[in-house]
Amino acid sequence: MIRKVCCLIFFASLFGSCVDIFEVTDISNEQVQLLAPTNESIVTDSIVNFNWNGVKEADAYLVQIATPDFENASQFILDTLITIDSTFVGNRISKKLLDNTYQWRVQGQNSMFSTAFSSNTFTVQNAN
């Protein structure tokens, strides 16, 4: 009887430890902060640098660019998932764009949760 109780306690503590290992932080109430290009800004270079502040527990970022915006998209320019791994260089990406109006957005993700999209609209007016 004592042996059965000890086995039961052992397996219960082992299962409880596994639950702690696989716990994923809910980031659905967090928000990615877009730094540049800011909303309604005019970019005077064809190479646009997109920068954002990340979410602490995110392990990937979905970055999308559409023209003129996502509700009336005539074209998706970029739709990419940037994974935080050994090759990750920071919360930024660059893209060459033609003169036009664009909307960009970023969503933080982890294995179980995602943030809402943060989005900004901007215009490229190449100075050349």
PDB file of N, CA and C in Angstrom, residues 59-121:
ATOM      1  N   ASP A  59       8.161  34.825 -29.817  1.00  0.00           N
ATOM      2  CA  ASP A  59       9.288  34.119 -30.435  1.00  0.00           C
ATOM      3  C   ASP A  59       9.273  34.238 -31.952  1.00  0.00           C
ATOM      4  N   ALA A  60       8.331  35.063 -32.471  1.00  0.00           N
ATOM      5  CA  ALA A  60       8.281  35.343 -33.905  1.00  0.00           C
ATOM      6  C   ALA A  60       7.433  36.588 -34.133  1.00  0.00           C
ATOM      7  N   TYR A  61       7.662  37.212 -35.295  1.00  0.00           N
ATOM      8  CA  TYR A  61       6.874  38.380 -35.693  1.00  0.00           C
ATOM      9  C   TYR A  61       6.386  38.194 -37.124  1.00  0.00           C
ATOM     10  N   LEU A  62       5.090  38.365 -37.321  1.00  0.00           N
ATOM     11  CA  LEU A  62       4.511  38.353 -38.654  1.00  0.00           C
ATOM     12  C   LEU A  62       4.506  39.798 -39.147  1.00  0.00           C
ATOM     13  N   VAL A  63       5.225  40.056 -40.246  1.00  0.00           N
ATOM     14  CA  VAL A  63       5.339  41.403 -40.807  1.00  0.00           C
ATOM     15  C   VAL A  63       4.678  41.395 -42.179  1.00  0.00           C
ATOM     16  N   GLN A  64       3.759  42.340 -42.386  1.00  0.00           N
ATOM     17  CA  GLN A  64       3.035  42.420 -43.648  1.00  0.00           C
ATOM     18  C   GLN A  64       3.018  43.861 -44.139  1.00  0.00           C
ATOM     19  N   ILE A  65       3.075  44.016 -45.473  1.00  0.00           N
ATOM     20  CA  ILE A  65       2.960  45.322 -46.118  1.00  0.00           C
ATOM     21  C   ILE A  65       1.982  45.160 -47.276  1.00  0.00           C
ATOM     22  N   ALA A  66       1.042  46.103 -47.367  1.00  0.00           N
ATOM     23  CA  ALA A  66       0.063  46.087 -48.462  1.00  0.00           C
ATOM     24  C   ALA A  66      -0.055  47.492 -49.035  1.00  0.00           C
ATOM     25  N   THR A  67      -0.543  47.560 -50.263  1.00  0.00           N
ATOM     26  CA  THR A  67      -0.812  48.854 -50.870  1.00  0.00           C
ATOM     27  C   THR A  67      -2.240  48.873 -51.389  1.00  0.00           C
ATOM     28  N   PRO A  68      -3.034  49.884 -51.214  1.00  0.00           N
ATOM     29  CA  PRO A  68      -2.746  51.052 -50.392  1.00  0.00           C
ATOM     30  C   PRO A  68      -2.945  50.789 -48.898  1.00  0.00           C
ATOM     31  N   ASP A  69      -3.785  49.810 -48.543  1.00  0.00           N
ATOM     32  CA  ASP A  69      -3.966  49.398 -47.148  1.00  0.00           C
ATOM     33  C   ASP A  69      -4.535  47.984 -47.139  1.00  0.00           C
ATOM     34  N   PHE A  70      -4.734  47.423 -45.970  1.00  0.00           N
ATOM     35  CA  PHE A  70      -5.174  46.028 -45.890  1.00  0.00           C
ATOM     36  C   PHE A  70      -6.664  45.849 -46.211  1.00  0.00           C
ATOM     37  N   GLU A  71      -7.471  46.851 -45.945  1.00  0.00           N
ATOM     38  CA  GLU A  71      -8.900  46.736 -46.262  1.00  0.00           C
ATOM     39  C   GLU A  71      -9.155  46.793 -47.766  1.00  0.00           C
ATOM     40  N   ASN A  72      -8.325  47.548 -48.487  1.00  0.00           N
ATOM     41  CA  ASN A  72      -8.496  47.727 -49.930  1.00  0.00           C
ATOM     42  C   ASN A  72      -7.236  47.302 -50.672  1.00  0.00           C
ATOM     43  N   ALA A  73      -6.630  46.240 -50.254  1.00  0.00           N
ATOM     44  CA  ALA A  73      -5.321  45.842 -50.793  1.00  0.00           C
ATOM     45  C   ALA A  73      -5.408  45.502 -52.272  1.00  0.00           C
ATOM     46  N   SER A  74      -4.636  46.221 -53.055  1.00  0.00           N
ATOM     47  CA  SER A  74      -4.491  45.849 -54.462  1.00  0.00           C
ATOM     48  C   SER A  74      -3.307  44.898 -54.615  1.00  0.00           C
ATOM     49  N   GLN A  75      -2.418  44.921 -53.595  1.00  0.00           N
ATOM     50  CA  GLN A  75      -1.255  44.035 -53.642  1.00  0.00           C
ATOM     51  C   GLN A  75      -0.670  43.867 -52.243  1.00  0.00           C
ATOM     52  N   PHE A  76      -0.304  42.631 -51.915  1.00  0.00           N
ATOM     53  CA  PHE A  76       0.483  42.369 -50.718  1.00  0.00           C
ATOM     54  C   PHE A  76       1.944  42.418 -51.148  1.00  0.00           C
ATOM     55  N   ILE A  77       2.704  43.317 -50.560  1.00  0.00           N
ATOM     56  CA  ILE A  77       4.104  43.504 -50.916  1.00  0.00           C
ATOM     57  C   ILE A  77       4.995  42.559 -50.109  1.00  0.00           C
ATOM     58  N   LEU A  78       4.611  42.330 -48.868  1.00  0.00           N
ATOM     59  CA  LEU A  78       5.413  41.480 -47.983  1.00  0.00           C
ATOM     60  C   LEU A  78       4.478  40.761 -47.028  1.00  0.00           C
ATOM     61  N   ASP A  79       4.751  39.493 -46.805  1.00  0.00           N
ATOM     62  CA  ASP A  79       4.016  38.673 -45.850  1.00  0.00           C
ATOM     63  C   ASP A  79       5.003  37.631 -45.352  1.00  0.00           C
ATOM     64  N   THR A  80       5.718  37.967 -44.267  1.00  0.00           N
ATOM     65  CA  THR A  80       6.797  37.099 -43.822  1.00  0.00           C
ATOM     66  C   THR A  80       6.784  36.921 -42.310  1.00  0.00           C
ATOM     67  N   LEU A  81       7.191  35.750 -41.873  1.00  0.00           N
ATOM     68  CA  LEU A  81       7.306  35.432 -40.455  1.00  0.00           C
ATOM     69  C   LEU A  81       8.782  35.459 -40.088  1.00  0.00           C
ATOM     70  N   ILE A  82       9.145  36.341 -39.171  1.00  0.00           N
ATOM     71  CA  ILE A  82      10.527  36.452 -38.707  1.00  0.00           C
ATOM     72  C   ILE A  82      10.625  35.726 -37.375  1.00  0.00           C
ATOM     73  N   THR A  83      11.384  34.650 -37.350  1.00  0.00           N
ATOM     74  CA  THR A  83      11.529  33.832 -36.155  1.00  0.00           C
ATOM     75  C   THR A  83      12.735  34.297 -35.338  1.00  0.00           C
ATOM     76  N   ILE A  84      12.541  34.383 -34.029  1.00  0.00           N
ATOM     77  CA  ILE A  84      13.645  34.750 -33.149  1.00  0.00           C
ATOM     78  C   ILE A  84      14.458  33.484 -32.897  1.00  0.00           C
ATOM     79  N   ASP A  85      15.634  33.424 -33.520  1.00  0.00           N
ATOM     80  CA  ASP A  85      16.541  32.294 -33.351  1.00  0.00           C
ATOM     81  C   ASP A  85      17.970  32.830 -33.371  1.00  0.00           C
ATOM     82  N   SER A  86      18.943  31.985 -33.614  1.00  0.00           N
ATOM     83  CA  SER A  86      20.344  32.413 -33.587  1.00  0.00           C
ATOM     84  C   SER A  86      20.686  33.380 -34.717  1.00  0.00           C
ATOM     85  N   THR A  87      19.848  33.453 -35.767  1.00  0.00           N
ATOM     86  CA  THR A  87      20.115  34.371 -36.875  1.00  0.00           C
ATOM     87  C   THR A  87      19.359  35.699 -36.729  1.00  0.00           C
ATOM     88  N   PHE A  88      18.556  35.830 -35.692  1.00  0.00           N
ATOM     89  CA  PHE A  88      17.736  37.024 -35.483  1.00  0.00           C
ATOM     90  C   PHE A  88      18.629  38.222 -35.170  1.00  0.00           C
ATOM     91  N   VAL A  89      18.453  39.309 -35.931  1.00  0.00           N
ATOM     92  CA  VAL A  89      19.309  40.490 -35.755  1.00  0.00           C
ATOM     93  C   VAL A  89      18.567  41.680 -35.162  1.00  0.00           C
ATOM     94  N   GLY A  90      17.343  41.526 -34.792  1.00  0.00           N
ATOM     95  CA  GLY A  90      16.602  42.624 -34.169  1.00  0.00           C
ATOM     96  C   GLY A  90      15.261  42.848 -34.832  1.00  0.00           C
ATOM     97  N   ASN A  91      14.496  43.738 -34.215  1.00  0.00           N
ATOM     98  CA  ASN A  91      13.138  44.015 -34.665  1.00  0.00           C
ATOM     99  C   ASN A  91      13.161  45.029 -35.797  1.00  0.00           C
ATOM    100  N   ARG A  92      13.651  44.579 -36.941  1.00  0.00           N
ATOM    101  CA  ARG A  92      13.725  45.460 -38.102  1.00  0.00           C
ATOM    102  C   ARG A  92      13.806  44.635 -39.373  1.00  0.00           C
ATOM    103  N   ILE A  93      13.382  45.276 -40.457  1.00  0.00           N
ATOM    104  CA  ILE A  93      13.454  44.670 -41.779  1.00  0.00           C
ATOM    105  C   ILE A  93      13.475  45.826 -42.776  1.00  0.00           C
ATOM    106  N   SER A  94      14.127  45.638 -43.888  1.00  0.00           N
ATOM    107  CA  SER A  94      14.179  46.657 -44.943  1.00  0.00           C
ATOM    108  C   SER A  94      13.541  46.112 -46.204  1.00  0.00           C
ATOM    109  N   LYS A  95      12.928  47.020 -46.967  1.00  0.00           N
ATOM    110  CA  LYS A  95      12.259  46.625 -48.208  1.00  0.00           C
ATOM    111  C   LYS A  95      12.322  47.790 -49.188  1.00  0.00           C
ATOM    112  N   LYS A  96      12.657  47.475 -50.453  1.00  0.00           N
ATOM    113  CA  LYS A  96      12.652  48.487 -51.500  1.00  0.00           C
ATOM    114  C   LYS A  96      11.227  48.626 -52.013  1.00  0.00           C
ATOM    115  N   LEU A  97      10.729  49.874 -52.028  1.00  0.00           N
ATOM    116  CA  LEU A  97       9.348  50.130 -52.429  1.00  0.00           C
ATOM    117  C   LEU A  97       9.294  51.247 -53.467  1.00  0.00           C
ATOM    118  N   LEU A  98       8.308  51.167 -54.344  1.00  0.00           N
ATOM    119  CA  LEU A  98       8.046  52.211 -55.334  1.00  0.00           C
ATOM    120  C   LEU A  98       7.232  53.336 -54.695  1.00  0.00           C
ATOM    121  N   ASP A  99       7.185  54.482 -55.373  1.00  0.00           N
ATOM    122  CA  ASP A  99       6.356  55.588 -54.895  1.00  0.00           C
ATOM    123  C   ASP A  99       4.900  55.126 -54.837  1.00  0.00           C
ATOM    124  N   ASN A 100       4.317  55.221 -53.661  1.00  0.00           N
ATOM    125  CA  ASN A 100       2.943  54.780 -53.469  1.00  0.00           C
ATOM    126  C   ASN A 100       2.576  54.972 -52.008  1.00  0.00           C
ATOM    127  N   THR A 101       1.329  54.683 -51.674  1.00  0.00           N
ATOM    128  CA  THR A 101       0.856  54.663 -50.293  1.00  0.00           C
ATOM    129  C   THR A 101       0.815  53.202 -49.841  1.00  0.00           C
ATOM    130  N   TYR A 102       1.267  52.973 -48.604  1.00  0.00           N
ATOM    131  CA  TYR A 102       1.348  51.616 -48.065  1.00  0.00           C
ATOM    132  C   TYR A 102       0.814  51.594 -46.634  1.00  0.00           C
ATOM    133  N   GLN A 103       0.465  50.403 -46.212  1.00  0.00           N
ATOM    134  CA  GLN A 103       0.177  50.151 -44.805  1.00  0.00           C
ATOM    135  C   GLN A 103       1.029  48.957 -44.394  1.00  0.00           C
ATOM    136  N   TRP A 104       1.635  49.071 -43.233  1.00  0.00           N
ATOM    137  CA  TRP A 104       2.414  47.941 -42.722  1.00  0.00           C
ATOM    138  C   TRP A 104       1.903  47.585 -41.338  1.00  0.00           C
ATOM    139  N   ARG A 105       2.064  46.303 -41.004  1.00  0.00           N
ATOM    140  CA  ARG A 105       1.605  45.845 -39.699  1.00  0.00           C
ATOM    141  C   ARG A 105       2.482  44.711 -39.201  1.00  0.00           C
ATOM    142  N   VAL A 106       2.501  44.576 -37.865  1.00  0.00           N
ATOM    143  CA  VAL A 106       3.311  43.555 -37.206  1.00  0.00           C
ATOM    144  C   VAL A 106       2.473  42.907 -36.115  1.00  0.00           C
ATOM    145  N   GLN A 107       2.611  41.591 -36.009  1.00  0.00           N
ATOM    146  CA  GLN A 107       1.941  40.811 -34.978  1.00  0.00           C
ATOM    147  C   GLN A 107       2.992  39.963 -34.273  1.00  0.00           C
ATOM    148  N   GLY A 108       3.058  40.036 -32.944  1.00  0.00           N
ATOM    149  CA  GLY A 108       3.933  39.158 -32.171  1.00  0.00           C
ATOM    150  C   GLY A 108       3.269  37.817 -31.951  1.00  0.00           C
ATOM    151  N   GLN A 109       4.074  36.749 -31.967  1.00  0.00           N
ATOM    152  CA  GLN A 109       3.535  35.401 -31.795  1.00  0.00           C
ATOM    153  C   GLN A 109       4.443  34.563 -30.906  1.00  0.00           C
ATOM    154  N   ASN A 110       3.842  33.625 -30.193  1.00  0.00           N
ATOM    155  CA  ASN A 110       4.603  32.535 -29.591  1.00  0.00           C
ATOM    156  C   ASN A 110       3.879  31.240 -29.948  1.00  0.00           C
ATOM    157  N   SER A 111       4.238  30.155 -29.345  1.00  0.00           N
ATOM    158  CA  SER A 111       3.708  28.860 -29.791  1.00  0.00           C
ATOM    159  C   SER A 111       2.208  28.693 -29.587  1.00  0.00           C
ATOM    160  N   MET A 112       1.592  29.523 -28.734  1.00  0.00           N
ATOM    161  CA  MET A 112       0.156  29.358 -28.480  1.00  0.00           C
ATOM    162  C   MET A 112      -0.663  30.636 -28.631  1.00  0.00           C
ATOM    163  N   PHE A 113      -0.033  31.793 -28.591  1.00  0.00           N
ATOM    164  CA  PHE A 113      -0.777  33.045 -28.555  1.00  0.00           C
ATOM    165  C   PHE A 113      -0.194  34.041 -29.555  1.00  0.00           C
ATOM    166  N   SER A 114      -0.990  35.058 -29.887  1.00  0.00           N
ATOM    167  CA  SER A 114      -0.498  36.144 -30.729  1.00  0.00           C
ATOM    168  C   SER A 114      -1.100  37.459 -30.259  1.00  0.00           C
ATOM    169  N   THR A 115      -0.401  38.545 -30.548  1.00  0.00           N
ATOM    170  CA  THR A 115      -0.914  39.871 -30.247  1.00  0.00           C
ATOM    171  C   THR A 115      -1.852  40.297 -31.378  1.00  0.00           C
ATOM    172  N   ALA A 116      -2.570  41.361 -31.155  1.00  0.00           N
ATOM    173  CA  ALA A 116      -3.307  41.983 -32.260  1.00  0.00           C
ATOM    174  C   ALA A 116      -2.273  42.645 -33.166  1.00  0.00           C
ATOM    175  N   PHE A 117      -2.640  42.899 -34.411  1.00  0.00           N
ATOM    176  CA  PHE A 117      -1.749  43.616 -35.310  1.00  0.00           C
ATOM    177  C   PHE A 117      -1.646  45.071 -34.873  1.00  0.00           C
ATOM    178  N   SER A 118      -0.444  45.622 -34.973  1.00  0.00           N
ATOM    179  CA  SER A 118      -0.210  47.060 -34.876  1.00  0.00           C
ATOM    180  C   SER A 118       0.085  47.525 -36.285  1.00  0.00           C
ATOM    181  N   SER A 119      -0.528  48.637 -36.719  1.00  0.00           N
ATOM    182  CA  SER A 119      -0.355  49.041 -38.114  1.00  0.00           C
ATOM    183  C   SER A 119      -0.182  50.552 -38.254  1.00  0.00           C
ATOM    184  N   ASN A 120       0.526  50.943 -39.303  1.00  0.00           N
ATOM    185  CA  ASN A 120       0.730  52.335 -39.684  1.00  0.00           C
ATOM    186  C   ASN A 120       0.602  52.456 -41.196  1.00  0.00           C
ATOM    187  N   THR A 121       0.144  53.619 -41.636  1.00  0.00           N
ATOM    188  CA  THR A 121       0.074  53.950 -43.053  1.00  0.00           C
ATOM    189  C   THR A 121       1.162  54.977 -43.350  1.00  0.00           C
TER     190      THR A 121
END
